[in-house]
Coordinates of C-alpha atoms and ligand atoms in Angstrom, one line a residue:
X1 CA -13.3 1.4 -15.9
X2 CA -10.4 -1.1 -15.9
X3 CA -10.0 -4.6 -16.3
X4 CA -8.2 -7.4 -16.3
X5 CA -9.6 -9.7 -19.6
X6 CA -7.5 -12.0 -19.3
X7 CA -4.8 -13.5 -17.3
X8 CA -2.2 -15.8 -18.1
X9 CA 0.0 -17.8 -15.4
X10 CA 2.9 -20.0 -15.6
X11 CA 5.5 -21.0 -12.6
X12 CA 4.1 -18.7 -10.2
X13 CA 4.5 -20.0 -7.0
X14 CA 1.5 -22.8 -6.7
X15 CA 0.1 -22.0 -10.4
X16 CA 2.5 -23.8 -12.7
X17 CA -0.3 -23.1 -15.3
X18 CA -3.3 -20.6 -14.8
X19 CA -5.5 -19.7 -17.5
X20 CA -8.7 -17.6 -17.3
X21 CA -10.5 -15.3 -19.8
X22 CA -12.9 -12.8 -17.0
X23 CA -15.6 -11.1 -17.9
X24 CA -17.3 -8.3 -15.6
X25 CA -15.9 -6.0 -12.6
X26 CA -16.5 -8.5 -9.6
X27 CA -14.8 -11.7 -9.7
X28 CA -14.9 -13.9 -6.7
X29 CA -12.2 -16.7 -6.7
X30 CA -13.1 -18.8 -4.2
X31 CA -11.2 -22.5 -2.8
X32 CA -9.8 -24.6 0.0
X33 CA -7.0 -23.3 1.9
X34 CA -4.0 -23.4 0.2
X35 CA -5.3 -23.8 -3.1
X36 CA -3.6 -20.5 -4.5
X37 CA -6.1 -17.9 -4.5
X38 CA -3.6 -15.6 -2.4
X39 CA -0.9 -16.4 -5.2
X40 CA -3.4 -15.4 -8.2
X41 CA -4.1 -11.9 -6.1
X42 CA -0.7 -11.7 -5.6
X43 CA 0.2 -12.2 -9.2
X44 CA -1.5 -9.5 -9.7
X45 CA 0.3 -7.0 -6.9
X46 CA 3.2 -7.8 -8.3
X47 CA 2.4 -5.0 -11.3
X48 CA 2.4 -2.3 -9.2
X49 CA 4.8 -3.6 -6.5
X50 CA 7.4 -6.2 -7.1
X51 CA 7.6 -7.5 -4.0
X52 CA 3.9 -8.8 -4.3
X53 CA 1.5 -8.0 -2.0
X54 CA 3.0 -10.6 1.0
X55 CA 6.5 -8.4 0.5
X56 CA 8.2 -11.8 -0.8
X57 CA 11.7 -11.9 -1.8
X58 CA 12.2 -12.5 -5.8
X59 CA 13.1 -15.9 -5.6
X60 CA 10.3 -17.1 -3.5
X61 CA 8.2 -16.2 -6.7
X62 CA 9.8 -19.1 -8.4
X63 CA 7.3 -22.3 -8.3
X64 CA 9.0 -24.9 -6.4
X65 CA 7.8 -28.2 -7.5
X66 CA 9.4 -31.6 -5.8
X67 CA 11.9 -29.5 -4.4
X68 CA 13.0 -28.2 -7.5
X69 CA 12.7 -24.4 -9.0
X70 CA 11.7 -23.6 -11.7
X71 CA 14.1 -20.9 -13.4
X72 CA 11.3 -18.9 -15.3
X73 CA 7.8 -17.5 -14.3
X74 CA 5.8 -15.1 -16.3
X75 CA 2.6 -13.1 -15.5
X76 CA 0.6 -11.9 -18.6
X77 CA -2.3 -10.0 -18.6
X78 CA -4.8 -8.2 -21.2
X79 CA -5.4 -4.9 -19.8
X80 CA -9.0 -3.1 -20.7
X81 CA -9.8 0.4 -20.0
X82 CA -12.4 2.0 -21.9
X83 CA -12.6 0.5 -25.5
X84 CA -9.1 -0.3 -25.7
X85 CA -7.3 -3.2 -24.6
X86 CA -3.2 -3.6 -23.7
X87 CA -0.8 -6.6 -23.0
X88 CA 0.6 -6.5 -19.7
X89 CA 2.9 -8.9 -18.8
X90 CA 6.1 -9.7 -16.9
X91 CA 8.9 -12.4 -16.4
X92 CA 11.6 -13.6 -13.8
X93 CA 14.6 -15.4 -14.4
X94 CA 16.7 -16.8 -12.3
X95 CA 20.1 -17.8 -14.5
X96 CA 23.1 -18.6 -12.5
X97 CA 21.5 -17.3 -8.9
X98 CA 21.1 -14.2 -10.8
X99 CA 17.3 -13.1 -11.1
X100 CA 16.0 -10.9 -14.2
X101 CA 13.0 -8.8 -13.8
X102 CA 11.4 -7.6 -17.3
X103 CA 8.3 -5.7 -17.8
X104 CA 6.4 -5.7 -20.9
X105 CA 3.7 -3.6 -22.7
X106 CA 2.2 -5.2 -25.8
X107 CA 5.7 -7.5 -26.1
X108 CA 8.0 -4.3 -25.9
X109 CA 9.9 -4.0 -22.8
X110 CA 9.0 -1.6 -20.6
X111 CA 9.5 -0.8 -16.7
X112 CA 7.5 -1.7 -13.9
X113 CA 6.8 2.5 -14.0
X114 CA 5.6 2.5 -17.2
X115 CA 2.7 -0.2 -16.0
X116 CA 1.8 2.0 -13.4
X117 CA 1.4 5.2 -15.5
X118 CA -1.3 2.1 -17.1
X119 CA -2.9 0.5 -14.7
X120 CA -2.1 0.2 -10.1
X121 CA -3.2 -2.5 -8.6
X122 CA -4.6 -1.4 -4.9
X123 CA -5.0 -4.2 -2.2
X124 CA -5.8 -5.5 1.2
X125 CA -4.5 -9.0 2.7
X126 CA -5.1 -10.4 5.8
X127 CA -1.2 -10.3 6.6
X128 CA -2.4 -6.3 6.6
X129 CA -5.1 -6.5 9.9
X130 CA -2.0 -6.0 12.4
X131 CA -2.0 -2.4 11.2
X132 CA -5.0 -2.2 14.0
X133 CA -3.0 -3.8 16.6
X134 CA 0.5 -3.5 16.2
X135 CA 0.8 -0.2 17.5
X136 CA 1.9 3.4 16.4
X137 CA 4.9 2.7 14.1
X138 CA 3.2 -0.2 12.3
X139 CA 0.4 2.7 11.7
X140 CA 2.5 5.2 10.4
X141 CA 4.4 3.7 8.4
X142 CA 1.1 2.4 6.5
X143 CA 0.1 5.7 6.2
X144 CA 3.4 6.5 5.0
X145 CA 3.0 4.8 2.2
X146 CA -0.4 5.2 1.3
X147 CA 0.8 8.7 0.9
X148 CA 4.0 7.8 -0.6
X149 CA 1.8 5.9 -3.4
X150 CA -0.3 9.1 -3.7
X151 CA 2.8 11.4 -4.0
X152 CA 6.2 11.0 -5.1
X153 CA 7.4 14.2 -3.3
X154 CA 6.5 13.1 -0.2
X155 CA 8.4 9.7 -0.6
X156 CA 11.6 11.5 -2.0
X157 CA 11.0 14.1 1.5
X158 CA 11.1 10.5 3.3
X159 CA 14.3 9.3 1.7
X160 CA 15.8 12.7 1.8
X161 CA 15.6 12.8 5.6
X162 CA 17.0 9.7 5.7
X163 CA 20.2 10.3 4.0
X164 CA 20.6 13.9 5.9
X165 CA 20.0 11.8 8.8
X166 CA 22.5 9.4 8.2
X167 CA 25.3 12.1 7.1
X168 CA 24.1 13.9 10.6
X169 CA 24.8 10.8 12.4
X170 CA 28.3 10.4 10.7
X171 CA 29.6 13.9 10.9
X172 CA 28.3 13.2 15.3
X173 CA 30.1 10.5 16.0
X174 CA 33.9 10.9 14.1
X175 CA 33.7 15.1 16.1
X176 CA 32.7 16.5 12.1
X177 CA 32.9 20.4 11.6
X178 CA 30.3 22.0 13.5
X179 CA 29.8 24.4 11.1
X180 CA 29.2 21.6 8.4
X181 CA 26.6 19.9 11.0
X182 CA 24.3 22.9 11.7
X183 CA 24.3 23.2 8.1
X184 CA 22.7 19.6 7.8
X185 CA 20.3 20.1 10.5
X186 CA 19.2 23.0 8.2
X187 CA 18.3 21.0 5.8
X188 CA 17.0 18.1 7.8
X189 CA 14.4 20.6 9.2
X190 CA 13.0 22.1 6.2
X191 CA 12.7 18.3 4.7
X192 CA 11.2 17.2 8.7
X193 CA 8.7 20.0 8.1
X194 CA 7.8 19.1 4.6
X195 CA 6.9 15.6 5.6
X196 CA 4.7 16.8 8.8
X197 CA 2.9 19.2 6.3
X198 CA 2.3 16.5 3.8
X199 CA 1.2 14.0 5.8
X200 CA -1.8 16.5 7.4
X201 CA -2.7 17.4 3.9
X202 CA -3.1 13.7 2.7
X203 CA -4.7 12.6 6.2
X204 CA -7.1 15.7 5.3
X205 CA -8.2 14.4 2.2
X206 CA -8.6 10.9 2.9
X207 CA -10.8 12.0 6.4
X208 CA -13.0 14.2 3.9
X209 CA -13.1 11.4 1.1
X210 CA -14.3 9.3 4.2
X211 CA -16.9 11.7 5.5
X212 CA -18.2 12.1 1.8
X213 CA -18.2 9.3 0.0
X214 CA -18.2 6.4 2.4
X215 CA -22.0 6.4 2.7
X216 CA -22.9 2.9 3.4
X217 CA -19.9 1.9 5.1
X218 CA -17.8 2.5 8.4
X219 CA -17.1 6.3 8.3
X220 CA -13.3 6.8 10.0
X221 CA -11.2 9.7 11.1
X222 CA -7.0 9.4 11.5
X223 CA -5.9 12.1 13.4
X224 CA -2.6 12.7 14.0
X225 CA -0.6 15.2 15.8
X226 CA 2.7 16.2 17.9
X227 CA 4.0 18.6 20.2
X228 CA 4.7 21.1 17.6
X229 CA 1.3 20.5 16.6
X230 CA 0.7 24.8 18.1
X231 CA 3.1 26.0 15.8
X232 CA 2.2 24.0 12.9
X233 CA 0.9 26.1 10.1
X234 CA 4.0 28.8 11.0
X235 CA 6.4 27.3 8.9
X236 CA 9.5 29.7 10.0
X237 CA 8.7 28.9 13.8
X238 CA 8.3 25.1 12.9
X239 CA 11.5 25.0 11.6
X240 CA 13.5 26.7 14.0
X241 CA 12.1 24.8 17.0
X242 CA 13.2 21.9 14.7
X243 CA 16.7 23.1 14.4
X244 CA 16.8 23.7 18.2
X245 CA 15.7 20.1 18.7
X246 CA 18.3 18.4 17.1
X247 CA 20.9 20.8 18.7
X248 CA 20.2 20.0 21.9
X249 CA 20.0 16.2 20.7
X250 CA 23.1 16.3 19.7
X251 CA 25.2 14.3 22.3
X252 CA 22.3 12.0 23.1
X253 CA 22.1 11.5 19.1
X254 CA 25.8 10.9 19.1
X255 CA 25.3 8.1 21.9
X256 CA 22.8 6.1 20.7
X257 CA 23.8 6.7 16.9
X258 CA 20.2 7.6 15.5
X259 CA 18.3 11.0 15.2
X260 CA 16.2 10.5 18.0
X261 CA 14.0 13.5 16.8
X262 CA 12.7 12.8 13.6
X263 CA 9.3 13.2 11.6
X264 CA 8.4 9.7 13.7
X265 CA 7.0 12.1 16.4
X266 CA 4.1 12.0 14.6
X267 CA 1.1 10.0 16.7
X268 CA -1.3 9.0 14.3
X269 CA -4.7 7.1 15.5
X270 CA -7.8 5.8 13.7
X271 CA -11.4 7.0 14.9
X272 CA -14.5 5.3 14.3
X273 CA -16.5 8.0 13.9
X274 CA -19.7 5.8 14.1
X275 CA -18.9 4.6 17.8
X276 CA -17.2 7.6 18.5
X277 CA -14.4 5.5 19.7
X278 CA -10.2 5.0 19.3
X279 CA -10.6 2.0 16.5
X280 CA -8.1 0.5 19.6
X281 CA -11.1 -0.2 21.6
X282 CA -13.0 -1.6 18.9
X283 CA -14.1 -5.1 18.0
X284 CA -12.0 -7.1 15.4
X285 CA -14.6 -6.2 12.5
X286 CA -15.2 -2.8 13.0
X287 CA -11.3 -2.7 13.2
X288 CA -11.2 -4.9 9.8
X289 CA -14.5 -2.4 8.9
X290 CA -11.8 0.6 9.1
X291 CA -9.1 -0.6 7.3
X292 CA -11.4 -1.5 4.3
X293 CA -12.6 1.7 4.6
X294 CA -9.3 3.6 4.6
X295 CA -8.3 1.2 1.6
X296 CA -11.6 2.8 -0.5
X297 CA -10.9 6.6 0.7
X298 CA -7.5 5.6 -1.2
X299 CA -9.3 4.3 -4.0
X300 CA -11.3 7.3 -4.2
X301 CA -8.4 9.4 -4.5
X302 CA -7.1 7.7 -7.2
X303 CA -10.4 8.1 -8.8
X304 CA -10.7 11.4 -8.5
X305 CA -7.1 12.0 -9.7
X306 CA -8.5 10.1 -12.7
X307 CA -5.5 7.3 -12.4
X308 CA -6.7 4.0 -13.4
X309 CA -7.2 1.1 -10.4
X310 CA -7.8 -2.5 -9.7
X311 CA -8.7 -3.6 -6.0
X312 CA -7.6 -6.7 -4.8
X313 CA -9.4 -7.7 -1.7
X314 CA -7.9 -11.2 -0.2
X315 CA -9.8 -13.1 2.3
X316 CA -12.5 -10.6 2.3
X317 CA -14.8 -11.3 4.7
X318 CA -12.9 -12.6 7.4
X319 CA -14.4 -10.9 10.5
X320 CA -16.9 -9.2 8.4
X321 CA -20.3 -9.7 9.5
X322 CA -23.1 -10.4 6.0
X323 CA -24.7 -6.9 6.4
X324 CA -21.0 -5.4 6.5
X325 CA -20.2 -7.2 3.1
X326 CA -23.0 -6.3 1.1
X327 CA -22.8 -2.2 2.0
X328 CA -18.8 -2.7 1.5
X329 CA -19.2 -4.9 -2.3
X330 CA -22.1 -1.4 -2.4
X331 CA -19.1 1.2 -2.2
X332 CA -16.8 -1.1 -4.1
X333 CA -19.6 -0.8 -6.6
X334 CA -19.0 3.0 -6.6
X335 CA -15.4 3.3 -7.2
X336 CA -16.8 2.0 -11.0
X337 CA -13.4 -0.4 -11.6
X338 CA -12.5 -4.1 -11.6
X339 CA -12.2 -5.7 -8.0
X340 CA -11.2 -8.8 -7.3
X341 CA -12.1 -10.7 -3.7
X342 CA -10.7 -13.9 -2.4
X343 CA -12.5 -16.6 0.2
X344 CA -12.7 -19.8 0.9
X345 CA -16.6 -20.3 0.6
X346 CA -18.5 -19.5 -2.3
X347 CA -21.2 -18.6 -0.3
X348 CA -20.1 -15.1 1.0
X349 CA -20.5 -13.9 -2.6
X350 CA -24.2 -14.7 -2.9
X351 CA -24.6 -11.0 -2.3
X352 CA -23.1 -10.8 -5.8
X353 CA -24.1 -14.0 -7.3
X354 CA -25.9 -12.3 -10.6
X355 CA -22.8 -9.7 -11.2
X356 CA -19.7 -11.7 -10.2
X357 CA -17.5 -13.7 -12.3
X358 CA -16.5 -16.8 -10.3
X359 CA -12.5 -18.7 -10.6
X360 CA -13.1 -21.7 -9.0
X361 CA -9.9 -22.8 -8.2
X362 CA -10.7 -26.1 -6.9
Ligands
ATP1 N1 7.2 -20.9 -4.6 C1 6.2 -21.7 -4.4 N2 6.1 -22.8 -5.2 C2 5.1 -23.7 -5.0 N3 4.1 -23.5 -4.1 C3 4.2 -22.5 -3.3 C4 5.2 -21.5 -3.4 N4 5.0 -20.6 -2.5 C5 3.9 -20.9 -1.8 N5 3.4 -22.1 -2.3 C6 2.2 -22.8 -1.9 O1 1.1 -22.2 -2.6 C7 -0.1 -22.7 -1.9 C8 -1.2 -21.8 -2.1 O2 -1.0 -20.6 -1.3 P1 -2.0 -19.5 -1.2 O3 -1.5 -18.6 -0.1 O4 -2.3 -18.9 -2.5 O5 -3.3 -20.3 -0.7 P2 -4.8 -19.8 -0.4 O6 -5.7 -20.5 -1.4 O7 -4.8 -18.3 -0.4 O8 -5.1 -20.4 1.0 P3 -5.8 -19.8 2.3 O9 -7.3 -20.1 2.1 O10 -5.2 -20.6 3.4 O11 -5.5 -18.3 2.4 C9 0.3 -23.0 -0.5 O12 0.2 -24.4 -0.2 C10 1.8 -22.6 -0.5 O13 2.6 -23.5 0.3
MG2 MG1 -5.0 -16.9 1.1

């Protein structure tokens, strides 16, 4: 199991000093709106993605206080996991509109990688509930990068594509060598297949980690497919149907100056396999019940991978009914690692009353 032990706060956004020694794997902060329970969580995310958790920009880290910045923040954390404990920390600086990112382990600088080869922090926000609603892009591009988290081939597929995309969409529109361009739309489709491939195998495994292990709570299914979806497992055929698509998208490429076929044909949709219903129909909870539950098939595969994980669940039982929350803090309780939930009332943690350690922030 990991834990944080200790955390250690200063200029970070509303915390201009935050101290807390924590003992346990539950802790419920809990405080008015706007007190800076969001900030602590995201103090957190900001380990294992440095954009934090709201996907801020680096100098809205900075606590402003009476209108003026501060120039210096610094997260600091001790780190247990099993019987040993680590210093985590990290700092921004912000000298002469310039801003300085460090990362330390046990006062040695390190890199934001390192920490993650330690300790990822794995959350869920309220500013992430539009993935139910928002529509098919907002979807897979959340899946995307679950499964870019999961695997760093599949994210360096995505990037790949990107680039061949954008030298495809070059060599269109200033006439390039044909030769040269059939030669990129090679490539591009080998890479396109790669990422169809990938994402079904990940899907797979989190629909299967759902089925298994997801006892207590909502049990989901994404399904995705597309029109090559016959042809799928013949890779050869795949790809040249692949090739033949972007041929005859050339022109129409050229005009609107994008690859209009890309791995984006993908249509991925959440099931509630316990209404047997599109999670679009759904009500707002069992919609909130599903993305908790894909979060914790993710946690489980980081589990099972044996890479060490801290939740961070903010707001958690917004839309959440009380039987909901106890089977969901139930399968937390499985994952067997520190998780940390946010809300306004103390009262929704009565559930865990005798195992969680409370922040009051008030
Ligand atoms: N850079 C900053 N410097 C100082 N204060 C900031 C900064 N950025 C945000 N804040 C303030 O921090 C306060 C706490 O924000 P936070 O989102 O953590 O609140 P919260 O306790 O989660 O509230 P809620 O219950 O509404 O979600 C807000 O009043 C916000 O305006
Ligand atoms: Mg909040």
């Amino acid at each position: 199991m990991a834990s944080v032990e200790q955390i250690n706060i200063k200029n970070f956004k509303s915390h201009s000093s935050f101290h807390s020694n924590i003992e346990g794997s539950q802790v419920a902060v809990f405080g008015n709106n706007g007190i800076g329970k969001t900030n602590l969580l995201e103090s957190l995310s900001f380990f294992s993605n440095s954009k934090g958790m709201r996907g801020n920009k680096l100098e809205n880290f900075f606590q402003n206080k009476n209108e003026v910045k501060s120039k210096f923040l610094k997260v600091d954390c001790v780190l247990k996991q099993e019987n040993y404990s680590t210093n985590i920390s990290y700092q921004l600086v912000n000298e002469s509109d310039q801003i300085n990112k460090d990362f330390f382990i046990d006062n040695k600088k390190s890199s934001q990688q390192q920490i993650n080869g330690l300790i990822n922090f794995i959350w869920l926000s309220p500013h992430m509930d539009k993935i139910m609603y928002e529509g098919a892009s907002t979807r897979k591009a959340f899946i995307d990068k679950l499964i870019s988290n999961l695997d760093q081939n599949f994210k360096r597929n995505l990037s790949d594509f990107k680039k061949l995309s954008d030298e495809r969409i070059l060599l269109l529109i200033n006439n390039g060598d044909k030769k040269w361009i059939s030669i990129v739309e090679e490539k591009m489709s080998k890479v396109f297949y790669k990422i169809l491939l990938e994402r079904r195998q990940k899907i797979l495994s989190l629909n299967s980690l759902s089925k298994n292990y997801l006892t207590t709570f909502k049990k989901f299914q994404i399904n995705i497919e597309n029109n090559l979806e016959e042809i799928i497992s013949q890779e050869d055929k795949c790809v040249e149907e692949i090739i033949k698509m972007l041929f005859i998208n050339r022109s129409l490429d050229e005009a609107v100056k994008r690859n209009t076929f890309s791995p984006s044909i993908d249509q991925i949709n959440f099931f509630d396999c316990n209404k047997n219903l599109n999670a679009e129909l759904c009500s707002t909870g069992e919609q909130k019940s599903i993305l908790l539950s894909i979060i914790l098939a993710f946690a489980w595969t980081f589990k099972q991978k044996h890479i060490p994980f801290i939740m961070l669940f903010d707001e958690i039982s917004s839309h959440i009914d009380e039987k909901n929350m106890v089977n969901f803090f139930n399968e937390v309780a499985k994952l067997d690692t520190q998780a940390w939930y946010t809300g306004t009332d103390k009262k929704i943690f009565q559930v865990i009353e005798n195992k969680a350690f409370f922040i009051d922030l008030a």
